[in-house]
mmCIF file of C-alpha atoms in Angstrom:
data_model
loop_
_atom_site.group_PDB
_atom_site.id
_atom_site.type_symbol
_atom_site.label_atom_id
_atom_site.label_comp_id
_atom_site.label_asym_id
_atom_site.label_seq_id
_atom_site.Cartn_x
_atom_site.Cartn_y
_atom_site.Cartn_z
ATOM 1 C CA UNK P 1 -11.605 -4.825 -2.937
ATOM 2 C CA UNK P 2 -8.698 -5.759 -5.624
ATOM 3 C CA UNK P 3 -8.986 -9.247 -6.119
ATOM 4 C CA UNK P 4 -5.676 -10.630 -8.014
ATOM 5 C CA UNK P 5 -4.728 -14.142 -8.327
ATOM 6 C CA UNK P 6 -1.319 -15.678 -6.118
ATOM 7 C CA UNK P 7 1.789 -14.741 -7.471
ATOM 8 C CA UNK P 8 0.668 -11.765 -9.505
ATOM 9 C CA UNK P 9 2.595 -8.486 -8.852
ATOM 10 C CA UNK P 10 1.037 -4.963 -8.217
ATOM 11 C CA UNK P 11 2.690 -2.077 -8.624
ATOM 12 C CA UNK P 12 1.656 1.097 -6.136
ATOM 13 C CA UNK P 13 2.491 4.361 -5.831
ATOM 14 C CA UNK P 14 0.284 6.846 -3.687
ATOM 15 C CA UNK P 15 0.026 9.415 -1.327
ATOM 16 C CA UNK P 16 -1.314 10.204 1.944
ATOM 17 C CA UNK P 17 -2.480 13.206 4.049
ATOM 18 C CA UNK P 18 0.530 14.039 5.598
ATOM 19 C CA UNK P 19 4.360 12.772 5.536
ATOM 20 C CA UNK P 20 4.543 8.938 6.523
ATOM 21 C CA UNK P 21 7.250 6.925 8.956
ATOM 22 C CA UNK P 22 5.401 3.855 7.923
ATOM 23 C CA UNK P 23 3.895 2.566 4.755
ATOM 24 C CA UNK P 24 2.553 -1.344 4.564
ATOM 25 C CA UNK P 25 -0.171 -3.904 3.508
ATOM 26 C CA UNK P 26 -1.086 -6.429 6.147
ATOM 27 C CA UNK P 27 -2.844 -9.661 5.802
ATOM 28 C CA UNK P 28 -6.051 -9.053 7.274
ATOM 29 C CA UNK P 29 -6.250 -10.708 10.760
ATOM 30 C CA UNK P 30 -2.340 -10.236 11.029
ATOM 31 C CA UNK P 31 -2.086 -7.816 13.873
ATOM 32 C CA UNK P 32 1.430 -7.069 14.388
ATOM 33 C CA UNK P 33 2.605 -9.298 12.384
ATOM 34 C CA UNK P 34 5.649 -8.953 9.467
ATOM 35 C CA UNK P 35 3.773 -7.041 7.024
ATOM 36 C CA UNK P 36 2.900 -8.494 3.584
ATOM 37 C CA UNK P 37 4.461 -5.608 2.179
ATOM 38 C CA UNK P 38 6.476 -2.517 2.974
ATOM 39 C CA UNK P 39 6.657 0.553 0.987
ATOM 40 C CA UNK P 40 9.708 2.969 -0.166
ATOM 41 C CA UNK P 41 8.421 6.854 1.326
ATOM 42 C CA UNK P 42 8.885 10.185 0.614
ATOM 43 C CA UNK P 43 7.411 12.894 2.628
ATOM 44 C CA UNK P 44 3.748 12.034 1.618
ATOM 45 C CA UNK P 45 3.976 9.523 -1.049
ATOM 46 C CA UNK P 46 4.185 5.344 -0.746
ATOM 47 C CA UNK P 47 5.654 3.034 -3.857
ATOM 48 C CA UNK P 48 6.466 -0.553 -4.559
ATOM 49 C CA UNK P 49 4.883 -3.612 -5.665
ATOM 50 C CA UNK P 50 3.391 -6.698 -3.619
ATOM 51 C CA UNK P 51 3.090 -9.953 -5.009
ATOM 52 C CA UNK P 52 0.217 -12.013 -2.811
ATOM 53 C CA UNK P 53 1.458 -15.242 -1.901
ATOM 54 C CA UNK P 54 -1.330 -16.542 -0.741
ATOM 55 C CA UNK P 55 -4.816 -15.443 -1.035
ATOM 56 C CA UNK P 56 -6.625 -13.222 1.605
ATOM 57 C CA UNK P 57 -7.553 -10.271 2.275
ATOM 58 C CA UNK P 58 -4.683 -7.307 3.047
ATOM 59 C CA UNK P 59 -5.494 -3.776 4.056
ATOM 60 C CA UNK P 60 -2.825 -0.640 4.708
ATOM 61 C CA UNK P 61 -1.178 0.277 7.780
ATOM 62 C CA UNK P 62 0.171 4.014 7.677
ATOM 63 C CA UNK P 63 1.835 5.678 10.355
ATOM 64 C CA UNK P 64 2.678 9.636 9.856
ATOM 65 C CA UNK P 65 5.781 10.569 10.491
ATOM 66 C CA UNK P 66 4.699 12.630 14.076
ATOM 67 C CA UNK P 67 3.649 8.865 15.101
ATOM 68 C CA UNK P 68 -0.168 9.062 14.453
ATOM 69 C CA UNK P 69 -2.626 7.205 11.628
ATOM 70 C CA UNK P 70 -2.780 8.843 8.316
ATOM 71 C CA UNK P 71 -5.661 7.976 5.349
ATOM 72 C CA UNK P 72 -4.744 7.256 1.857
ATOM 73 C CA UNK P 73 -6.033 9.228 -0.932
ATOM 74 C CA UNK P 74 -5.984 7.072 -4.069
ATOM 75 C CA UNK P 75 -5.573 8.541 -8.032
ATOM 76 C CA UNK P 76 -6.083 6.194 -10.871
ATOM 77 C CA UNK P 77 -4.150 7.527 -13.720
ATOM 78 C CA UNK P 78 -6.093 7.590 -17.003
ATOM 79 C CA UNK P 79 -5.629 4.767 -19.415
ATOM 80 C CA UNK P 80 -3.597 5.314 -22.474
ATOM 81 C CA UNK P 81 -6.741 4.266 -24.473
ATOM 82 C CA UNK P 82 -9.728 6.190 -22.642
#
């Protein structure tokens, strides 16, 4: 897990197996609730940022655009300095 103190904001672009209706973080334990955060899509691909504002744990919530789940594939871009 990312662990990130309150307040601080992530930036996250990704991508995931097949073109999305529904991109999100949810606070673990938050069922249906308002998600924490809800990403900009195209086709595929998921950005925005989330700032926590309070601590937890969050995990994704994709829906493809036919309805069904979808996974996330993640790439870390290489650092400037590696």
């Amino acid at each position: 897990p990312l662990e990130v103190p309150v307040g601080t904001r992530v930036r996250i672009d990704g991508r995931a197996s097949r073109p999305l209706s529904r991109a999100e973080l949810v606070a673990e334990g938050g069922g249906d609730a308002a998600p924490a955060a809800a990403f900009e899509r195209r086709g595929a691909e998921f950005s925005g940022s989330f700032v926590p504002r309070r601590s937890g744990t969050y995990g994704w919530r994709f829906t493809d655009a036919d309805g069904g789940g979808a996974e996330l594939t993640l790439a870390l871009p290489r650092s400037a300095t590696s």
